[in-house]
Short mmCIF file of C-alpha atoms in Angstrom, two decimals:
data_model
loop_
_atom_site.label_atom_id
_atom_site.label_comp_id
_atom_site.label_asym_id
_atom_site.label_seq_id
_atom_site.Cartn_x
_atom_site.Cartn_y
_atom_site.Cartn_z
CA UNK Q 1 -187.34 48.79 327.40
CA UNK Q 2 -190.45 50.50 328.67
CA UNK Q 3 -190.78 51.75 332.34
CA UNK Q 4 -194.35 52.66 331.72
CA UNK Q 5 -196.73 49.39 331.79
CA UNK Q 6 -200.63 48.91 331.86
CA UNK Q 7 -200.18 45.77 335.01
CA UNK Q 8 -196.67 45.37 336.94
CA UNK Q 9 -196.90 41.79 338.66
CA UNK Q 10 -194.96 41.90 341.39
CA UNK Q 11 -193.78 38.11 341.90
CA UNK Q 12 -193.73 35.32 339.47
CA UNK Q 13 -194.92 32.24 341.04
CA UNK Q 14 -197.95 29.88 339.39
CA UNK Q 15 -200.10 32.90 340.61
CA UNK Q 16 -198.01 36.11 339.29
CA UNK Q 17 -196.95 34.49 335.83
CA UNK Q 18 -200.29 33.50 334.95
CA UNK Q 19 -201.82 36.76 335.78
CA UNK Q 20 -199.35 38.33 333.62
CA UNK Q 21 -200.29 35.70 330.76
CA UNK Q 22 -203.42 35.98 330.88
CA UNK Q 23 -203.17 40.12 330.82
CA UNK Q 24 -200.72 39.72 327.78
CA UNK Q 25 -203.65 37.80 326.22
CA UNK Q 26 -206.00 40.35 326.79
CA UNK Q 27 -204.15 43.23 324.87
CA UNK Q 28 -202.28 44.73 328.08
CA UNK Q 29 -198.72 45.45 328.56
CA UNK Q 30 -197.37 44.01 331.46
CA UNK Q 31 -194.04 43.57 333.44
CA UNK Q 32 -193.29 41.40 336.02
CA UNK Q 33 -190.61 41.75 338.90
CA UNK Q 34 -188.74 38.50 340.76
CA UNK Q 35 -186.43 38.69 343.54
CA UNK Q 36 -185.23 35.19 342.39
CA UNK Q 37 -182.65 34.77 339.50
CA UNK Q 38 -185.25 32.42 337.91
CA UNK Q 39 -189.03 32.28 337.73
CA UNK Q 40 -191.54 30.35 339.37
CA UNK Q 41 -191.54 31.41 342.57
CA UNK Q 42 -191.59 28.73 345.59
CA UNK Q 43 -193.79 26.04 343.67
CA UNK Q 44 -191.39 25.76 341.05
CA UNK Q 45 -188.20 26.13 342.35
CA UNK Q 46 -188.18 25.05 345.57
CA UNK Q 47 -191.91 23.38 346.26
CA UNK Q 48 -194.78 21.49 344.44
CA UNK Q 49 -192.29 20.53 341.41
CA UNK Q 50 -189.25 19.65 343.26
CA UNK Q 51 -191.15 17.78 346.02
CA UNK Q 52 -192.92 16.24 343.55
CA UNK Q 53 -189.98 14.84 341.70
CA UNK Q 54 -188.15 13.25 344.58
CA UNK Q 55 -191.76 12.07 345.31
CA UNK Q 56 -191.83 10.32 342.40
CA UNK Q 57 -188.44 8.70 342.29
CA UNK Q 58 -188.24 7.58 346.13
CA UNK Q 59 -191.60 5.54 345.33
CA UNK Q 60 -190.07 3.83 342.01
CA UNK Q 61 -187.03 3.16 344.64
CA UNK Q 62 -189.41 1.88 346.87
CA UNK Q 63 -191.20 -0.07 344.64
CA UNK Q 64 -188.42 -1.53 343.29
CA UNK Q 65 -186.74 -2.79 346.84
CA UNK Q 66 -189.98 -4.36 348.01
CA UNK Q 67 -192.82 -4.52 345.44
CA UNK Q 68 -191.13 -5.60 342.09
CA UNK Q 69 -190.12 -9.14 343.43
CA UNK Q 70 -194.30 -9.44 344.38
CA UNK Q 71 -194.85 -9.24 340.41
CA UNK Q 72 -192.28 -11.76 339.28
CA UNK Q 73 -189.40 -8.82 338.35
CA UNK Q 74 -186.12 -9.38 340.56
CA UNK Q 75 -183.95 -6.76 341.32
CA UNK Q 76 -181.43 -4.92 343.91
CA UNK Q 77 -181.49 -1.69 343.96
CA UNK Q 78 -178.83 0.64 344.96
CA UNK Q 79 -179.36 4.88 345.88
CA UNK Q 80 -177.60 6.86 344.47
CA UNK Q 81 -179.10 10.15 345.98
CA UNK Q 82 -176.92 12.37 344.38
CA UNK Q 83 -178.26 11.51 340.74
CA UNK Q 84 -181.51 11.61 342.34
CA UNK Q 85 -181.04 14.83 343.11
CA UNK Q 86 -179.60 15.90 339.92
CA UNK Q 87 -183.15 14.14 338.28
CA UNK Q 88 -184.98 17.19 340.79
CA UNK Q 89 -182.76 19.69 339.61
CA UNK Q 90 -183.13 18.70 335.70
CA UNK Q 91 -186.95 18.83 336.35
CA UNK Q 92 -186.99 22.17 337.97
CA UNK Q 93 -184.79 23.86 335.39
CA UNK Q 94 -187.33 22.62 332.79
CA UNK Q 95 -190.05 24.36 334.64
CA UNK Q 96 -188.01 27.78 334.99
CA UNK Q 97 -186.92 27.75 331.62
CA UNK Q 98 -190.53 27.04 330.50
CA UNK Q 99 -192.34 29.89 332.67
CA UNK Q 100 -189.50 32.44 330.81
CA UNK Q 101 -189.92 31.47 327.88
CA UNK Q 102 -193.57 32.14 328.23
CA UNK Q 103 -192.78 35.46 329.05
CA UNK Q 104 -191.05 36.22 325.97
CA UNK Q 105 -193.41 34.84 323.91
CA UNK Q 106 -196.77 37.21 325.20
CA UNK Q 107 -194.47 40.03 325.06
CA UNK Q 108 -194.41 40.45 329.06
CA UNK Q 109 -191.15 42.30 330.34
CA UNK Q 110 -188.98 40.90 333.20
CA UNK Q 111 -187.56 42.61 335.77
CA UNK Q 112 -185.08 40.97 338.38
CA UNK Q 113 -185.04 42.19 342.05
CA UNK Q 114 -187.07 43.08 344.77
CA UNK Q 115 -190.10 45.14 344.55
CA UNK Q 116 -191.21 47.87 346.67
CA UNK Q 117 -194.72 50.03 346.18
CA UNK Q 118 -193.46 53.26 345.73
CA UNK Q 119 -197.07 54.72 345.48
CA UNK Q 120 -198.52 56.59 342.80
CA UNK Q 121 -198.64 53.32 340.30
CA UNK Q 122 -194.67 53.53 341.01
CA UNK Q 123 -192.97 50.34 341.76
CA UNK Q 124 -189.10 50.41 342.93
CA UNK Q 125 -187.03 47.50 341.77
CA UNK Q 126 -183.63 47.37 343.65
CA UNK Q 127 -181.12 44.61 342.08
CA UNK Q 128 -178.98 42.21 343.87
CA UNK Q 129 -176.17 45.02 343.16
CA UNK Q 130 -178.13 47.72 344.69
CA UNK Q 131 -179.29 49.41 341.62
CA UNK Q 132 -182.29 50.50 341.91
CA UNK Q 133 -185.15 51.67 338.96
CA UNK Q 134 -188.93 52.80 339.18
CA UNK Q 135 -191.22 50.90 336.95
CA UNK Q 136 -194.59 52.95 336.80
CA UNK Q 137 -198.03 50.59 336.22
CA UNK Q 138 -201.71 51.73 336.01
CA UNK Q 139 -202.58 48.51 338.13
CA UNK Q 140 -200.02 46.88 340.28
CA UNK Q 141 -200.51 43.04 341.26
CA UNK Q 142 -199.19 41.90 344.20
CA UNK Q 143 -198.21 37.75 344.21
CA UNK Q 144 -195.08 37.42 346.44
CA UNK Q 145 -196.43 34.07 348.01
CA UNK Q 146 -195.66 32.69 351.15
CA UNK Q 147 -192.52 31.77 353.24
CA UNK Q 148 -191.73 29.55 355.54
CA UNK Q 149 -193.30 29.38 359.14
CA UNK Q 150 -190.92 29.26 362.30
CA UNK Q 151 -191.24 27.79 365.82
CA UNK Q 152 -189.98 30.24 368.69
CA UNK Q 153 -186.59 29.11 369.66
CA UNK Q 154 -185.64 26.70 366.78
CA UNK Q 155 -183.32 28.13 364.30
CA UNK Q 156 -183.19 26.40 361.10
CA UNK Q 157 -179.81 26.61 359.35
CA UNK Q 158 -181.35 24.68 356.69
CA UNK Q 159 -178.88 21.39 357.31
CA UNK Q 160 -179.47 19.68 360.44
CA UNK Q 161 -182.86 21.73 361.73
CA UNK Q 162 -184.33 22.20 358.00
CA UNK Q 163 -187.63 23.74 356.98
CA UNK Q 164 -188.96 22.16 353.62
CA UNK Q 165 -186.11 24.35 351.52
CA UNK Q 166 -183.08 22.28 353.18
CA UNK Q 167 -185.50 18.94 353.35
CA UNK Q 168 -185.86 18.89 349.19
CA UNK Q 169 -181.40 18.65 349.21
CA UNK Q 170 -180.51 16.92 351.64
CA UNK Q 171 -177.34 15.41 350.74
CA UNK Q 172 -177.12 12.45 352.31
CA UNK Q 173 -180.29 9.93 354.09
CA UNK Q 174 -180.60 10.73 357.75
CA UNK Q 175 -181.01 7.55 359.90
CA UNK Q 176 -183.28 9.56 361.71
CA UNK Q 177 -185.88 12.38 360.90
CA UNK Q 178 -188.03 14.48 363.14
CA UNK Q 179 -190.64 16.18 361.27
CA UNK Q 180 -192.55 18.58 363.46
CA UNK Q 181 -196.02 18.80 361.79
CA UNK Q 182 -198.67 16.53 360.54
CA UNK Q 183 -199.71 19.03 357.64
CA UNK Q 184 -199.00 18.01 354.28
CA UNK Q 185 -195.60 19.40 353.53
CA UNK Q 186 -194.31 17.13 356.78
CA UNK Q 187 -196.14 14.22 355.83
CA UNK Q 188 -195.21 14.64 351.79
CA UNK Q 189 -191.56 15.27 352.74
CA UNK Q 190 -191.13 12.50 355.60
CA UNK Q 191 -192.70 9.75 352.99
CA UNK Q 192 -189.56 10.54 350.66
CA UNK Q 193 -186.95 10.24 353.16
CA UNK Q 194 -188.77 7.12 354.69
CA UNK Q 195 -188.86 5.44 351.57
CA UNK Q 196 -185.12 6.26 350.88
CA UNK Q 197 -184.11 4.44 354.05
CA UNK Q 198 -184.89 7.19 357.07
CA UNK Q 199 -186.49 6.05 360.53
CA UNK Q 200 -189.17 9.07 360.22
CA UNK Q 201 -190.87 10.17 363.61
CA UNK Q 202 -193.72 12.74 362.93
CA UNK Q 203 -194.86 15.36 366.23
CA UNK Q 204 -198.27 17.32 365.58
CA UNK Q 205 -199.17 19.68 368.24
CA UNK Q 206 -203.25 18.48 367.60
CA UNK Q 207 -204.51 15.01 368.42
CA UNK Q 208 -204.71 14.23 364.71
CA UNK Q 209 -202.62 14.47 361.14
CA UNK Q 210 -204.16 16.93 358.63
CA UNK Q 211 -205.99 19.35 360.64
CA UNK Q 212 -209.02 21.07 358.41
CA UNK Q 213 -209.19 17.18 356.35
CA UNK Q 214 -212.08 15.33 356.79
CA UNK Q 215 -211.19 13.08 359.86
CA UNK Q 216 -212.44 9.91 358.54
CA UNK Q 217 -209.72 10.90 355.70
CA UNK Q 218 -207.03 11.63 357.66
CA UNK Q 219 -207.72 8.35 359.86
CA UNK Q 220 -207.55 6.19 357.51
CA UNK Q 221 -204.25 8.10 356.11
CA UNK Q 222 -202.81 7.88 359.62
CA UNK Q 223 -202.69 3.74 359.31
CA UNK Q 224 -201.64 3.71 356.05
CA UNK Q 225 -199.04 5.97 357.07
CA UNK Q 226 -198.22 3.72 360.07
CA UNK Q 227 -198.18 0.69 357.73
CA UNK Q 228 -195.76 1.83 355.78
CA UNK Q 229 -193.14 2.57 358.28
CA UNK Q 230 -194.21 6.36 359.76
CA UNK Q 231 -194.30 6.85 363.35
CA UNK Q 232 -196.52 9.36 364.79
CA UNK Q 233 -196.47 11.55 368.11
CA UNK Q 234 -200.11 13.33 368.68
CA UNK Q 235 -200.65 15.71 371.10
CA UNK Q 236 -197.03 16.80 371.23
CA UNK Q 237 -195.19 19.55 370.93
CA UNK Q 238 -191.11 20.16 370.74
CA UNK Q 239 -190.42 23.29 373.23
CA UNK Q 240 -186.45 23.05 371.82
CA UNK Q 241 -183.89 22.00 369.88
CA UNK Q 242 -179.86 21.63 370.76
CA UNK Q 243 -177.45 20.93 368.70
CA UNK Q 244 -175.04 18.08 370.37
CA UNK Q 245 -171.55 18.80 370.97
CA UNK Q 246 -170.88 16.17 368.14
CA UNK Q 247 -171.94 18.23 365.33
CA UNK Q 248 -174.12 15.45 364.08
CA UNK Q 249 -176.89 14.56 366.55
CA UNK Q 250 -179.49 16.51 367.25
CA UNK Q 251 -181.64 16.71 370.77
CA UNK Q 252 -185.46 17.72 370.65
CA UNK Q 253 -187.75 18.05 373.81
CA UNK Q 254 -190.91 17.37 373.71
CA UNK Q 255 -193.57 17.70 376.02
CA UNK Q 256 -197.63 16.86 376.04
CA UNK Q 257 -199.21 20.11 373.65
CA UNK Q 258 -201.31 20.37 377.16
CA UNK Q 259 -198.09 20.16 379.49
CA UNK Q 260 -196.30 18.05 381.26
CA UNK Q 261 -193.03 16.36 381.89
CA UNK Q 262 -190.87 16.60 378.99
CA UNK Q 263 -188.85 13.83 377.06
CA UNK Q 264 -186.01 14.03 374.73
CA UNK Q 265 -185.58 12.55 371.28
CA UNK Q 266 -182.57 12.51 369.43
CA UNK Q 267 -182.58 13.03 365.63
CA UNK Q 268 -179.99 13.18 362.68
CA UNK Q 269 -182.13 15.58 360.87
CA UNK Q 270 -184.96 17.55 362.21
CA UNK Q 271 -187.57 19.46 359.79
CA UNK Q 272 -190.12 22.31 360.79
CA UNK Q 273 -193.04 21.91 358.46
CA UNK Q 274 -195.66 23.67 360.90
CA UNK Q 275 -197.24 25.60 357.92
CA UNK Q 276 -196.50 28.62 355.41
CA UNK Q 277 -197.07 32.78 356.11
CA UNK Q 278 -197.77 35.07 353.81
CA UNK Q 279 -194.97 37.19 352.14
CA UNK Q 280 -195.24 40.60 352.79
CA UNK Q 281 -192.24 42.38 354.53
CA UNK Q 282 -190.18 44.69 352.21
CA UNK Q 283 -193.27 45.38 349.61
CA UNK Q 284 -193.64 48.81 351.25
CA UNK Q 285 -197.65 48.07 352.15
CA UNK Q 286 -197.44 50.14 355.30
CA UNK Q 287 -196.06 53.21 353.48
CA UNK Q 288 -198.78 52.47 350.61
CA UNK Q 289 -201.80 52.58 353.76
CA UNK Q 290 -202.32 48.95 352.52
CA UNK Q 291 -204.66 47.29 354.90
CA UNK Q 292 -203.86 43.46 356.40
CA UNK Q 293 -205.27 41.37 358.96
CA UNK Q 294 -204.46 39.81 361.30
CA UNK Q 295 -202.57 37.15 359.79
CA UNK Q 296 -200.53 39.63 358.13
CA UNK Q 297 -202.65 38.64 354.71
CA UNK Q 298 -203.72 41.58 352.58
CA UNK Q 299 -207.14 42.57 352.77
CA UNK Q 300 -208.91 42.63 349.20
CA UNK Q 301 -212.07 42.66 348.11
CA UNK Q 302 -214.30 40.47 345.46
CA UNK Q 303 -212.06 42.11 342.52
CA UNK Q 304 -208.85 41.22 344.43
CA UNK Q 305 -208.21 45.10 345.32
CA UNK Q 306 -207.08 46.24 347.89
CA UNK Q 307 -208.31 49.04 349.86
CA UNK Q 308 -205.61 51.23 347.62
CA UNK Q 309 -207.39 51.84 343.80
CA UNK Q 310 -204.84 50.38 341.50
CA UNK Q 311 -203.18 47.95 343.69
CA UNK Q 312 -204.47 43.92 343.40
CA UNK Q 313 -203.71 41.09 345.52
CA UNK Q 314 -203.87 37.34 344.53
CA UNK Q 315 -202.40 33.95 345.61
CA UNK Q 316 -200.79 32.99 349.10
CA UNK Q 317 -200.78 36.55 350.54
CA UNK Q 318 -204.54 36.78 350.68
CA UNK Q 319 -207.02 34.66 352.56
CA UNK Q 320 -207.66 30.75 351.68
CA UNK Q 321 -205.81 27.66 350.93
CA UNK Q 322 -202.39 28.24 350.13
CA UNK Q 323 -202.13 26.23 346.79
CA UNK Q 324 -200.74 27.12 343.24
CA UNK Q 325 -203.59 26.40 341.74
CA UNK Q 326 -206.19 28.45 343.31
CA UNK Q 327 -203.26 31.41 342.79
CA UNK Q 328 -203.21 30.50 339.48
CA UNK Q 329 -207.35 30.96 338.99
CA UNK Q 330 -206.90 34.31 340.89
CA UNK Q 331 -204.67 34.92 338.47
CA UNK Q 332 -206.79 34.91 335.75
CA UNK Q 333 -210.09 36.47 337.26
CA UNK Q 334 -207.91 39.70 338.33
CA UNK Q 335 -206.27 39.82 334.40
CA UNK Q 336 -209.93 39.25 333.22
CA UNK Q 337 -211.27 42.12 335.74
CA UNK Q 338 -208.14 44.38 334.55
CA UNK Q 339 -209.20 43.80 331.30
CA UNK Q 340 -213.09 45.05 331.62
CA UNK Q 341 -213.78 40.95 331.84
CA UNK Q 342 -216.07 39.43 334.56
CA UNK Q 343 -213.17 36.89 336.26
CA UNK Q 344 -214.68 34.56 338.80
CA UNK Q 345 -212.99 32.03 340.98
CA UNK Q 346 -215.54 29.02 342.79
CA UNK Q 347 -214.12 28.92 345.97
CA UNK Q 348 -216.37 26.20 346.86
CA UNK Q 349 -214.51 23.98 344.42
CA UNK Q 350 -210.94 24.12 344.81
CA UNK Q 351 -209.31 20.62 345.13
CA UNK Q 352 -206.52 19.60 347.28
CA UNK Q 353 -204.26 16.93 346.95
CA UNK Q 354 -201.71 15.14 348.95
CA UNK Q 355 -198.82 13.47 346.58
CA UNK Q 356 -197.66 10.66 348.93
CA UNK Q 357 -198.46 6.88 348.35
CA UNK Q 358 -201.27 6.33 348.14
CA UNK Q 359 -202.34 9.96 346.84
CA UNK Q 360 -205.22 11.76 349.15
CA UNK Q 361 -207.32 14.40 347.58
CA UNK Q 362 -210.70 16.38 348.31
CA UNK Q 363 -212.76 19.10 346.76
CA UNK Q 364 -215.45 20.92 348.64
CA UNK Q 365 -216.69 20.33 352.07
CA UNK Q 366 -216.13 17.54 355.01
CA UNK Q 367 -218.53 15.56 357.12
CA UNK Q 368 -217.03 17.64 359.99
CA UNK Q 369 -218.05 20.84 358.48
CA UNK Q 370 -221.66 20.16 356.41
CA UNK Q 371 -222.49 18.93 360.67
CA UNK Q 372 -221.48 22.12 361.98
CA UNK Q 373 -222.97 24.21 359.21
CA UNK Q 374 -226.70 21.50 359.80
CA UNK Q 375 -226.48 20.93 356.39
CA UNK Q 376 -228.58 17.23 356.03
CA UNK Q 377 -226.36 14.83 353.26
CA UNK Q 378 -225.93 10.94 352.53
CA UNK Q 379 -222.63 9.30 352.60
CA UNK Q 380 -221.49 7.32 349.64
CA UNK Q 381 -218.15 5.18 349.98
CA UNK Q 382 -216.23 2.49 347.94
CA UNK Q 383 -212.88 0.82 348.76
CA UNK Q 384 -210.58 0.20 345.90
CA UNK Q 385 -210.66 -3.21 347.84
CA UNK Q 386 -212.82 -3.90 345.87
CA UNK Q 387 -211.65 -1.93 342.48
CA UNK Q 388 -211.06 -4.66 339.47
CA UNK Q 389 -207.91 -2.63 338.39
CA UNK Q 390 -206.91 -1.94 342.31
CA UNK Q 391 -207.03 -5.36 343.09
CA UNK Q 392 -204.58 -6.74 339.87
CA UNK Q 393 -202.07 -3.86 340.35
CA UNK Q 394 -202.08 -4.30 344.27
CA UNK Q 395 -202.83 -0.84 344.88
CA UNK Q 396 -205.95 -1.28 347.37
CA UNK Q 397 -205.22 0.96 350.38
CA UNK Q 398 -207.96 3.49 350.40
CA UNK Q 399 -211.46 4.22 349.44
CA UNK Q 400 -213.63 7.01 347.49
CA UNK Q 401 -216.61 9.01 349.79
CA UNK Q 402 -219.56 11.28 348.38
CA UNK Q 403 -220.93 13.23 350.02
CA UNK Q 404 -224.45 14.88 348.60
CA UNK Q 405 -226.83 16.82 350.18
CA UNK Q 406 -230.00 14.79 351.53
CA UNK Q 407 -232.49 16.89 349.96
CA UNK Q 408 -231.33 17.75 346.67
CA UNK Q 409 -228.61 14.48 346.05
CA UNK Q 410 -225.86 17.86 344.82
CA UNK Q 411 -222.74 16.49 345.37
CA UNK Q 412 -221.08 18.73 348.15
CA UNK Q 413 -217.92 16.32 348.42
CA UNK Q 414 -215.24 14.05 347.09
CA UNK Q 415 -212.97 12.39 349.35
CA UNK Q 416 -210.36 10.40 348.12
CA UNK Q 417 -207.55 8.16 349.69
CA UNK Q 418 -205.81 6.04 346.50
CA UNK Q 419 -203.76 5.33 343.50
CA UNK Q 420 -203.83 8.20 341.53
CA UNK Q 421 -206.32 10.03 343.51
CA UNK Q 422 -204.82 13.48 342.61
CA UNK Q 423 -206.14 12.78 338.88
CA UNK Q 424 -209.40 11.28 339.53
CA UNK Q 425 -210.58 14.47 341.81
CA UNK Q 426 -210.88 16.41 338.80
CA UNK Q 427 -213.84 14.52 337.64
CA UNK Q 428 -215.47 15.38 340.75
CA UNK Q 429 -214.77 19.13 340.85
CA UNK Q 430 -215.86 19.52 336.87
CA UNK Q 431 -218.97 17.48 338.14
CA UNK Q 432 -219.35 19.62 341.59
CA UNK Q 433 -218.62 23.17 339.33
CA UNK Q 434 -221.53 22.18 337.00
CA UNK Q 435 -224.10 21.47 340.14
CA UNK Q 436 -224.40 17.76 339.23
CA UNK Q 437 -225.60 15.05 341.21
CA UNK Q 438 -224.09 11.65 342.75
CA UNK Q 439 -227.41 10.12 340.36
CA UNK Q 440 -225.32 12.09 337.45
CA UNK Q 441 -222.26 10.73 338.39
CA UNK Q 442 -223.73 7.20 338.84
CA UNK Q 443 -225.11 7.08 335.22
CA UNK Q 444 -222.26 8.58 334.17
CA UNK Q 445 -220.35 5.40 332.04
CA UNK Q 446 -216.98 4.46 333.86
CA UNK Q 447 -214.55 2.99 331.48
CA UNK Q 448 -213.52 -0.74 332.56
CA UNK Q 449 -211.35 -1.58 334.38
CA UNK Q 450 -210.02 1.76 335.70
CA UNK Q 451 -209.57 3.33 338.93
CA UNK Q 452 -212.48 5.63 338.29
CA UNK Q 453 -214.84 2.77 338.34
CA UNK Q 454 -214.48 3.16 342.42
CA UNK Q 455 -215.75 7.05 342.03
CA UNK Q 456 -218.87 5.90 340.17
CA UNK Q 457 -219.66 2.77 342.74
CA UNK Q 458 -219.03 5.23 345.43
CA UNK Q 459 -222.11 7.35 343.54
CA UNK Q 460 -224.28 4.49 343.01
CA UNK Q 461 -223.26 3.94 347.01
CA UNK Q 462 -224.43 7.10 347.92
CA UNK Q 463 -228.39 5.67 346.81
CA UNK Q 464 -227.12 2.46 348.71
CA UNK Q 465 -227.15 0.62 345.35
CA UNK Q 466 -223.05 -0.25 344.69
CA UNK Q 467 -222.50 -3.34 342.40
CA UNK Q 468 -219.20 -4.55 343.61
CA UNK Q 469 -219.38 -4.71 347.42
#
């Protein structure tokens, strides 16, 4: 094997391994380097697929303890978490295997162990047995991700104080879970372990759940949330954890965010999901004079390179949301750039999604921030209240908003809260990247009934002319 490669791709998460696809496409030679025995990086081994699996079986659990009976089908059903895990496991492995087999097939050599910029194009792989070989790389792509944010003072041991790692295999259902953080990742995780039989307290340190969401969004989430079984502590912030002489219960304190007397809470389980930080340390970025902010992110600049010729930077360790998919599109545009290719990512239309019950995704820009920028635009909303195919599967919680700019009726927008609501936001963002219109969007013909009828009525709303409410 090679130690001489056009593009070395230093991590293979959804970000790294697509880069490296994509370059393989384009006639380079690549290699990649993982400090993980498998490939995927976070998102697929121990994120976005795994959470999405247990996701997906706690709400058929849930649906079958208290929403088949509603449809005529009677049942009783019994946990059996450790085949629910083994379902997770089975799902990530056929990820993994899939992202290496992809490798082999464009050609793209794999190195295991951790990388280190050695300068000079030179990257130093040192094994889990200490062996250590330089790889040597024209262009160098950095794509380590992110890790796991910590609160001063709690130490997670990733079985009684867990961060999202230790949350995803948990063996057994606490009776009760603290989640610090409102963000997604707490209020993703605490839905599963609610819905499996947990009494699920969430503390957010703001006076609100999903800070940077549109707020009418995230209110509306909030009751559903509440509905469903979720408590919530605003406003609040744990100063500590102890461990209780027991071994099994856990004591938080918690005071106001603004100070205050403080309280204590006891917990079974208690999991710190107060955000992600890049992943930098060991990748030898000082040595290399490779700039960062403040946030420890690597500076880059509208090619993705850094302020070192020949060294790139793509995914969670540069600035913006911290999702697979806008790694993967960076991905892409710095393989097309390598490649003498114009890449281009639309930052303006990057969608988000939530994957609890119901879903809540968004693409481009909230009320909260077209106000702040004065940006004049209508409002356009429809509940699936009022959704023909809502309605018959009793799926109604949420609504769709528009929002379009005033002058020109663009659509600047899409707010979802509903069934399914991670699928229909694509039809907004391939609308949104193309510069349509809500008037495009309400002319556009809806199949019926579907879900997607509510995004259309919530067009037609935004002209004040929806048929169904």
């Amino acid at each position: 094997m090679s130690d001489s490669y056009d593009l070395i791709v230093i991590g293979t998460g959804p970000g790294g391994y697509v880069c490296a696809i994509r370059a393989a496409q384009l006639g380079l030679s690549v290699a990649v380097v993982e400090k993980r025995s498998s490939h995927g990086g976070t998102c697929l081994n121990v994120g976005c697929i795994p959470s999405k699996a247990l996701l997906h079986a706690s709400e058929a659990f849930d649906d079958a303890s208290h929403h088949f009976a509603t449809m005529g089908i009677e049942v009783a059903p019994k946990l059996d978490l450790t085949k629910m895990q083994a379902f997770k496991r089975e799902g990530v492995k056929g990820n993994v295997d899939g992202v290496t087999f992809l490798l082999k097939k464009n050609k793209i050599a794999s190195f295991h162990g951790s990388g280190r910029i050695a300068g000079n194009g030179h990257v130093a792989v040192t094994a889990d047995n200490g062996e250590t070989q330089t790889l040597t790389a024209k262009s160098i792509v950095i794509a380590t991700g992110s890790d796991v944010a910590r609160l001063p003072g709690i130490a997670i041991d990733e079985k009684r104080i867990v961060s999202s790692t230790g949350a995803l295999d948990l063996p057994q259902v606490p009776a009760k879970l603290l989640v610090i953080g409102a963000g997604v990742i707490g209020l993703e995780l605490g839905s599963v372990w609610r819905r499996l039989g947990a009494e699920v307290l969430v503390i957010e340190y703001l006076d609100r759940i999903l800070p940077g969401m549109d707020a009418d969004v995230a209110r509306s989430f909030q009751r559903i949330l509440e509905k469903q079984g979720i408590a919530f502590r605003l406003g609040s912030k744990v100063t500590s954890v102890d461990l209780a002489n027991t071994g099994t219960g856990i004591v938080a304190h918690v005071e106001p965010a603004s100070g205050g007397p403080s309280e204590t809470i006891t917990a079974d389980v208690v999991l710190v999901a107060v955000g992600r930080t890049p992943y930098t340390d060991g990748l030898g970025l000082a040595e290399a004079g490779i700039a960062l902010d403040a946030k420890k992110r690597i500076l880059v600049d509208g090619h993705y390179q850094t302020n070192v010729s020949g060294i790139f930077a793509i995914g969670d360790v540069i600035a913006g949301p911290m999702l697979a998919h806008k790694a993967e599109d960076e991905g892409i545009a710095v393989a097309e750039v390598l490649a003498g290719q114009a890449g281009h990512v639309n930052y303006d239309v990057i969608p988000n999604v939530i994957y609890t019950a119901p879903e809540v995704a968004t693409v481009g820009k909230s009320e909260d921030e077209l106000k702040t920028a004065g940006v004049a635009f209508t409002v356009g909303k429809f509940p699936f209240s009022a959704n023909g195919r809502a309605k018959v599967n009793r799926t109604t919680d949420g609504f769709v908003k528009i929002l379009a700019d005033a002058a020109t009726d663009r659509i600047l927008g899409v707010h979802i809260i509903g069934p399914h609501a991670g699928e229909m936001i694509a039809e907004a963002a391939v609308i949104m990247e193309f510069g349509g219109s809500a008037e495009d969007l309400a002319r556009t013909c809806h199949a019926h009934p579907t879900l997607t009828e509510a995004v259309k009525e919530a067009a037609l709303s935004v002209g004040k002319r929806a048929i169904h409410m």
